[in-house]
Amino acid sequence: MTADHPSPSAPAVAAVDPPARRRTAYGKETWKEISFLLLNLPTALVGFVYAVTTVAVGVALSVTVIGLPLLAAGLAGARGIGRSERARARALLDADVAEPSPLPRPGGALPWLWSRLKDPVAWRTQLYGLMRLPWGVVTFSVTLVSLVALWPVLPFIARGLAAADRGMVRGLLSPSDELERRIAELESDRGVVVDTAAADLRRIERDLHDGAQARLVALAMGLGLAKEKLHEDPEAAAEMVAEAHGEVKLALQELRDLARGIHPAVLTDRGLGAALSSLAGRCTVPATVTVDLPERPAEAIEGIAYFTVSELLQNVSKHARARTASVEVWREKDRLLLQVRDDGVGGARPDGPGTGLAGLAERLGAVDGLLVVDSPEGGPTTITAELPWRARQG
């Protein structure tokens, strides 16, 4: 970061791993590992036969029309075997193995065939199946003999063999490719974006139905009554028209507030500096705004930055009990940084009730952003948000 701007503070809440629980020689973990090792042989037989059959038949018939489709179908089925092995490792070895990202569903037979033939997850699963048979024979035999003749050292033997199994599962069946992990992250982020958009649409619909729509219905009824009384009682009709005029003003104000909540006109017309200054003016705590940007970011990034600061300033108004607040916005290389500070009581937590920081962090994460909270008890509070910088087109 530049010297003109403070660095984002470290997260206020650090994850602390629970203390490791001491294992007993013949505890639950040991028996789960023994069960896994004894099951290695039958599962290895199934995997070996499947891998040899599908690959051999597919390659042998590849000179015919049906060879490659059979090989692709066999690779698609290998993913199911890998899924069951990962589930077995998670259940019996407590192995933390993530699921690979699902393959896309391209339209047409040829794209489907090509995507299955070049699937690295399926090929690694087939390799796993070929390697597992000799290993399954060894682990089954050693574990069975140890159960009968090497009872005192069985827990140590089982632990060593299970450690090798964990390494094999993680090495061949986990999504080890960085691209696969990135795809999984993007799919998760897409779900957050979709959920957020749906929630925003429900909020807009609710605000229209309960606010402006109800007021306009009442206005139409009032004008209808005024029209009926226009000849019989002009004075009463005039009063009703005056009341309707007031209702029109209120309805217009509600619609303006709703439009500002969707996308404020000042942000579109004058940019982030003017829009954030308008937000600061509505904050119940005196707030200063400093925006140091060489150019305007892309519209989507600008909108996210605006609503991020809006929510943070609302938190300051509702929870901080602060005397002053400040907002700073600047660009650092390929990142747009926002920092909101206040001198309130502190104690804000990303998972705290009522602050909405967890939801805000999810929204930022969905666009490769980051939220860092530094809020010790007694204050002050510094919340830094990072967003990817994308220049405005046109």
Coordinates of C-alpha atoms in Angstrom, one line a residue:
M1 CA 0.0 0.0 0.0
T2 CA 1.1 3.6 -0.4
A3 CA 2.4 5.7 2.4
D4 CA -0.6 8.0 2.2
H5 CA -3.0 5.3 3.3
P6 CA -3.0 2.9 6.3
S7 CA -2.5 -0.8 5.7
P8 CA -5.4 -3.1 6.3
S9 CA -5.3 -4.4 9.7
A10 CA -5.1 -8.1 10.5
P11 CA -8.4 -9.9 11.1
A12 CA -9.8 -9.4 14.6
V13 CA -10.8 -13.0 15.0
A14 CA -8.2 -15.7 14.2
A15 CA -9.2 -19.3 13.8
V16 CA -7.8 -21.4 16.6
D17 CA -7.6 -25.2 16.1
P18 CA -8.9 -27.2 19.0
P19 CA -6.3 -29.1 20.9
A20 CA -5.6 -32.5 19.5
R21 CA -7.4 -35.3 21.4
R22 CA -5.1 -38.0 22.7
R23 CA -5.7 -41.3 20.9
T24 CA -6.0 -44.5 22.8
A25 CA -4.4 -47.7 21.5
Y26 CA -7.6 -49.5 20.8
G27 CA -9.9 -46.5 20.5
K28 CA -12.6 -45.7 17.9
E29 CA -10.0 -44.3 15.4
T30 CA -7.9 -47.5 15.5
W31 CA -10.9 -49.7 14.8
K32 CA -12.0 -47.4 12.0
E33 CA -8.6 -47.7 10.4
I34 CA -8.6 -51.5 10.8
S35 CA -12.0 -51.6 9.1
F36 CA -10.7 -49.5 6.2
L37 CA -7.6 -51.7 5.8
L38 CA -9.7 -54.9 5.8
L39 CA -12.0 -53.4 3.2
N40 CA -9.1 -52.5 0.9
L41 CA -9.0 -55.9 -0.7
P42 CA -12.6 -56.2 -1.9
T43 CA -12.8 -52.6 -3.0
A44 CA -9.4 -52.9 -4.7
L45 CA -10.6 -56.0 -6.6
V46 CA -13.6 -54.0 -7.9
G47 CA -11.5 -51.0 -8.9
F48 CA -8.8 -53.1 -10.6
V49 CA -11.3 -55.2 -12.6
Y50 CA -13.2 -52.0 -13.6
A51 CA -10.1 -50.1 -14.7
V52 CA -8.6 -53.0 -16.6
T53 CA -11.9 -53.9 -18.4
T54 CA -12.9 -50.4 -19.4
V55 CA -9.5 -49.2 -20.5
A56 CA -8.5 -52.4 -22.3
V57 CA -11.9 -52.8 -24.1
G58 CA -12.0 -49.1 -25.0
V59 CA -8.4 -49.0 -26.3
A60 CA -8.8 -52.4 -28.2
L61 CA -12.0 -51.2 -29.9
S62 CA -10.7 -47.7 -30.5
V63 CA -10.3 -48.6 -34.2
T64 CA -14.0 -49.1 -34.4
V65 CA -16.9 -46.6 -34.0
I66 CA -17.8 -47.8 -30.5
G67 CA -14.3 -47.9 -29.0
L68 CA -13.9 -44.3 -27.9
P69 CA -17.5 -43.9 -26.6
L70 CA -17.0 -47.0 -24.5
L71 CA -13.7 -45.6 -23.1
A72 CA -15.4 -42.3 -22.4
A73 CA -18.3 -44.0 -20.6
G74 CA -15.8 -46.0 -18.6
L75 CA -14.0 -42.9 -17.6
A76 CA -17.3 -41.3 -16.6
G77 CA -18.1 -44.2 -14.4
A78 CA -14.6 -44.0 -12.8
R79 CA -15.6 -40.7 -11.3
G80 CA -18.3 -42.6 -9.3
I81 CA -15.7 -45.1 -8.0
G82 CA -13.5 -42.2 -6.9
R83 CA -16.4 -40.6 -5.2
S84 CA -17.2 -43.8 -3.2
E85 CA -13.5 -44.1 -2.2
R86 CA -13.3 -40.5 -1.0
A87 CA -16.4 -41.1 1.0
R88 CA -14.9 -44.3 2.5
A89 CA -11.7 -42.4 3.4
R90 CA -13.6 -39.5 5.0
A91 CA -15.8 -41.9 7.1
L92 CA -13.1 -44.4 8.3
L93 CA -9.8 -42.4 8.1
D94 CA -11.2 -38.9 8.9
A95 CA -9.3 -37.8 5.8
D96 CA -10.1 -34.2 4.6
V97 CA -10.5 -34.9 0.9
A98 CA -12.5 -32.4 -1.2
E99 CA -14.7 -33.5 -4.1
P100 CA -13.4 -32.5 -7.6
S101 CA -15.5 -30.0 -9.5
P102 CA -18.1 -31.7 -11.8
L103 CA -17.5 -31.8 -15.5
P104 CA -19.4 -29.3 -17.6
R105 CA -22.3 -30.5 -19.7
P106 CA -21.5 -29.5 -23.3
G107 CA -24.1 -29.8 -25.9
G108 CA -23.6 -32.4 -28.5
A109 CA -22.1 -35.9 -28.6
L110 CA -18.6 -34.9 -29.7
P111 CA -18.0 -32.2 -27.0
W112 CA -19.3 -34.7 -24.4
L113 CA -16.9 -37.4 -25.7
W114 CA -13.9 -35.1 -25.7
S115 CA -14.5 -33.7 -22.3
R116 CA -14.7 -37.3 -20.8
L117 CA -11.6 -38.5 -22.7
K118 CA -9.4 -35.7 -21.4
D119 CA -10.8 -35.7 -17.8
P120 CA -7.8 -35.8 -15.5
V121 CA -9.9 -36.8 -12.5
A122 CA -11.1 -40.0 -14.2
W123 CA -7.7 -41.0 -15.4
R124 CA -6.2 -40.6 -11.9
T125 CA -9.0 -42.7 -10.6
Q126 CA -8.3 -45.4 -13.1
L127 CA -4.6 -45.3 -12.1
Y128 CA -5.7 -45.5 -8.4
G129 CA -7.7 -48.6 -9.2
L130 CA -4.7 -50.3 -10.9
M131 CA -2.3 -49.5 -8.1
R132 CA -4.7 -50.6 -5.3
L133 CA -4.8 -54.3 -6.0
P134 CA -1.3 -55.2 -4.8
W135 CA -1.6 -52.6 -2.0
G136 CA -5.0 -54.1 -1.0
V137 CA -3.5 -57.6 -0.8
V138 CA -0.7 -56.3 1.4
T139 CA -2.8 -54.3 3.8
F140 CA -5.5 -57.0 4.1
S141 CA -2.9 -59.7 4.8
V142 CA -0.8 -57.7 7.3
T143 CA -3.9 -56.5 9.2
L144 CA -5.5 -59.9 9.3
V145 CA -2.2 -61.5 10.6
S146 CA -1.8 -58.7 13.1
L147 CA -5.3 -59.3 14.4
V148 CA -4.4 -62.8 15.2
A149 CA -0.6 -62.9 16.0
L150 CA 0.6 -59.3 16.5
W151 CA -2.2 -58.0 18.8
P152 CA 0.1 -55.7 21.0
V153 CA 1.5 -53.8 18.0
L154 CA -1.7 -53.8 15.9
P155 CA -2.6 -50.2 16.6
F156 CA 0.8 -48.9 15.4
I157 CA 0.7 -51.1 12.3
A158 CA -2.8 -49.9 11.4
R159 CA -1.8 -46.3 12.0
G160 CA 1.2 -46.6 9.6
L161 CA -0.8 -48.4 6.9
A162 CA -3.7 -46.0 7.2
A163 CA -1.3 -43.0 6.9
A164 CA -0.1 -44.4 3.6
D165 CA -3.7 -44.9 2.4
R166 CA -4.5 -41.3 3.3
G167 CA -1.5 -40.1 1.2
M168 CA -2.6 -42.3 -1.7
V169 CA -6.2 -41.0 -1.6
R170 CA -5.1 -37.4 -1.3
G171 CA -2.5 -37.8 -4.1
L172 CA -4.7 -39.5 -6.7
L173 CA -8.3 -38.8 -5.7
S174 CA -8.3 -35.2 -4.4
P175 CA -8.7 -32.2 -6.7
S176 CA -5.0 -31.5 -6.7
D177 CA -5.0 -29.4 -9.8
E178 CA -5.1 -25.6 -9.0
L179 CA -7.5 -25.1 -11.8
E180 CA -10.0 -27.6 -10.4
R181 CA -9.9 -25.8 -7.0
R182 CA -10.4 -22.5 -8.7
I183 CA -13.4 -23.8 -10.6
A184 CA -14.9 -25.1 -7.3
E185 CA -14.4 -21.7 -5.7
L186 CA -16.0 -19.9 -8.6
E187 CA -19.0 -22.3 -8.5
S188 CA -19.5 -21.6 -4.8
D189 CA -19.1 -17.8 -5.5
R190 CA -21.7 -18.0 -8.3
G191 CA -24.1 -19.6 -5.8
V192 CA -23.6 -16.7 -3.4
V193 CA -24.2 -14.2 -6.2
V194 CA -27.4 -15.9 -7.2
D195 CA -28.7 -16.1 -3.7
T196 CA -27.8 -12.4 -3.1
A197 CA -29.6 -11.3 -6.3
A198 CA -32.7 -13.3 -5.4
A199 CA -32.7 -11.8 -1.9
D200 CA -32.4 -8.3 -3.4
L201 CA -35.3 -9.0 -5.8
R202 CA -37.5 -10.2 -2.9
R203 CA -36.6 -7.0 -1.0
I204 CA -37.5 -4.8 -3.9
E205 CA -40.7 -6.6 -4.5
R206 CA -41.6 -6.4 -0.8
D207 CA -40.8 -2.6 -0.6
L208 CA -42.9 -1.9 -3.7
H209 CA -45.8 -4.0 -2.5
D210 CA -45.8 -2.7 1.1
G211 CA -44.8 0.9 0.3
A212 CA -45.4 2.7 -2.9
Q213 CA -48.0 0.3 -4.3
A214 CA -50.1 0.4 -1.2
R215 CA -49.9 4.2 -1.1
L216 CA -50.8 4.5 -4.8
V217 CA -53.8 2.2 -4.2
A218 CA -55.0 4.5 -1.4
L219 CA -54.4 7.5 -3.6
A220 CA -56.5 6.1 -6.4
M221 CA -59.4 5.3 -3.9
G222 CA -59.1 8.9 -2.5
L223 CA -59.3 10.5 -5.9
G224 CA -62.2 8.3 -6.8
L225 CA -64.1 9.5 -3.7
A226 CA -63.2 13.1 -4.5
K227 CA -64.5 12.7 -8.0
E228 CA -67.9 11.5 -6.6
K229 CA -68.1 14.5 -4.2
L230 CA -66.9 17.1 -6.7
H231 CA -70.5 18.3 -7.5
E232 CA -72.2 17.5 -4.1
D233 CA -69.5 18.9 -1.7
P234 CA -66.8 20.8 -3.5
E235 CA -65.1 21.8 -0.3
A236 CA -64.7 18.2 0.9
A237 CA -63.6 17.2 -2.6
A238 CA -60.9 19.9 -2.5
E239 CA -59.7 18.6 0.9
M240 CA -59.5 15.1 -0.4
V241 CA -57.5 16.3 -3.5
A242 CA -55.1 18.2 -1.1
E243 CA -54.6 15.0 0.9
A244 CA -54.1 13.0 -2.4
H245 CA -51.5 15.6 -3.4
G246 CA -49.6 14.9 -0.1
E247 CA -49.9 11.2 -0.7
V248 CA -48.4 11.7 -4.2
K249 CA -45.4 13.4 -2.7
L250 CA -44.8 10.6 -0.2
A251 CA -45.2 8.0 -2.9
L252 CA -42.6 9.8 -5.0
Q253 CA -40.2 10.0 -2.1
E254 CA -40.6 6.3 -1.4
L255 CA -39.9 5.5 -5.1
R256 CA -36.8 7.7 -5.0
D257 CA -35.6 6.0 -1.9
L258 CA -36.2 2.6 -3.5
A259 CA -34.4 3.7 -6.7
R260 CA -31.5 4.9 -4.6
G261 CA -31.3 1.5 -2.9
I262 CA -31.2 -0.2 -6.3
H263 CA -28.6 2.1 -7.9
P264 CA -28.4 5.7 -6.9
A265 CA -28.4 8.3 -9.7
V266 CA -25.6 10.3 -8.1
L267 CA -23.3 7.3 -8.5
T268 CA -24.1 6.9 -12.2
D269 CA -23.8 10.7 -12.9
R270 CA -21.0 11.9 -10.6
G271 CA -19.1 8.8 -9.5
L272 CA -18.0 7.2 -6.3
G273 CA -16.7 10.3 -4.5
A274 CA -20.0 12.2 -4.7
A275 CA -22.1 9.1 -4.0
L276 CA -20.1 8.3 -0.8
S277 CA -20.3 12.0 0.3
S278 CA -24.1 11.7 0.0
L279 CA -24.0 8.5 2.1
A280 CA -21.8 10.2 4.7
G281 CA -24.3 13.1 4.9
R282 CA -27.1 10.8 5.8
C283 CA -25.0 9.0 8.4
T284 CA -26.0 9.9 12.0
V285 CA -22.3 10.0 12.9
P286 CA -20.2 12.9 11.4
A287 CA -18.2 11.2 8.7
T288 CA -15.5 12.4 6.3
V289 CA -14.9 10.9 2.9
T290 CA -11.6 10.8 1.0
V291 CA -11.5 9.3 -2.5
D292 CA -8.2 9.1 -4.3
L293 CA -8.9 7.3 -7.7
P294 CA -7.1 8.2 -10.9
E295 CA -10.2 7.1 -12.9
R296 CA -13.6 5.5 -12.3
P297 CA -13.7 1.7 -11.9
A298 CA -16.0 -0.6 -13.8
E299 CA -19.7 0.0 -13.1
A300 CA -20.1 -3.4 -11.3
I301 CA -17.1 -2.8 -9.0
E302 CA -18.2 0.8 -8.4
G303 CA -21.7 -0.4 -7.4
I304 CA -20.3 -3.0 -5.0
A305 CA -18.0 -0.5 -3.4
Y306 CA -20.9 1.9 -2.9
F307 CA -23.2 -0.6 -1.2
T308 CA -20.3 -1.9 0.9
V309 CA -19.6 1.5 2.3
S310 CA -23.4 2.1 2.7
E311 CA -23.7 -1.1 4.9
L312 CA -20.6 -0.3 6.9
L313 CA -21.9 3.3 7.6
Q314 CA -25.2 1.9 8.6
N315 CA -23.4 -0.4 11.1
V316 CA -21.6 2.7 12.5
S317 CA -24.9 4.5 12.9
K318 CA -26.7 1.6 14.6
H319 CA -24.0 -0.2 16.7
A320 CA -20.8 1.8 17.0
R321 CA -21.8 4.6 19.4
A322 CA -19.1 6.6 17.8
R323 CA -18.4 10.4 17.7
T324 CA -16.7 10.4 14.3
A325 CA -16.1 8.2 11.3
S326 CA -14.1 8.3 8.2
V327 CA -14.2 6.7 4.7
E328 CA -11.1 6.3 2.5
V329 CA -11.1 4.9 -1.0
W330 CA -8.0 4.4 -3.1
R331 CA -6.4 2.1 -5.7
E332 CA -3.4 0.0 -5.0
K333 CA -2.1 -1.7 -8.2
D334 CA -4.9 -4.1 -9.3
R335 CA -7.0 -3.7 -6.1
L336 CA -9.6 -1.1 -5.1
L337 CA -9.4 -0.6 -1.3
L338 CA -12.1 0.8 1.0
Q339 CA -11.5 1.6 4.6
V340 CA -14.2 2.7 7.1
R341 CA -13.1 3.7 10.6
D342 CA -14.9 4.9 13.7
D343 CA -14.0 5.7 17.3
G344 CA -16.9 3.8 18.8
V345 CA -17.0 1.0 21.3
G346 CA -15.6 -1.7 19.0
G347 CA -16.3 -5.4 19.4
A348 CA -17.5 -5.9 15.8
R349 CA -17.1 -9.5 14.6
P350 CA -17.5 -11.0 11.1
D351 CA -19.9 -13.5 12.6
G352 CA -21.6 -11.1 15.1
P353 CA -25.4 -10.9 15.2
G354 CA -27.1 -8.0 13.6
T355 CA -24.1 -6.4 11.8
G356 CA -24.4 -8.2 8.5
L357 CA -20.6 -8.5 8.2
A358 CA -20.8 -12.2 7.4
G359 CA -23.1 -11.6 4.4
L360 CA -21.0 -8.6 3.3
A361 CA -17.9 -10.8 3.4
E362 CA -19.7 -13.5 1.2
R363 CA -20.7 -10.9 -1.3
L364 CA -17.2 -9.5 -1.6
G365 CA -15.7 -13.0 -1.8
A366 CA -18.0 -13.8 -4.7
V367 CA -16.1 -11.2 -6.8
D368 CA -12.7 -12.1 -5.5
G369 CA -12.9 -9.5 -2.8
L370 CA -11.9 -9.6 0.9
L371 CA -13.2 -8.1 4.1
V372 CA -10.8 -7.5 7.0
V373 CA -12.2 -6.5 10.4
D374 CA -10.1 -5.0 13.2
S375 CA -12.4 -4.1 16.1
P376 CA -11.0 -4.7 19.6
E377 CA -13.3 -4.2 22.6
G378 CA -13.4 -0.5 23.4
G379 CA -12.5 0.5 19.9
P380 CA -11.6 1.9 17.5
T381 CA -12.9 -0.1 14.6
T382 CA -11.2 -0.3 11.2
I383 CA -12.9 -2.4 8.5
T384 CA -11.0 -2.7 5.2
A385 CA -12.6 -4.1 2.0
E386 CA -10.6 -5.1 -1.1
L387 CA -12.1 -5.5 -4.5
P388 CA -10.5 -6.3 -7.8
W389 CA -9.8 -3.3 -10.0
R390 CA -11.4 -3.3 -13.4
A391 CA -11.3 -0.2 -15.5
R392 CA -14.5 1.3 -16.9
Q393 CA -15.1 0.5 -20.6
G394 CA -15.9 3.3 -22.9

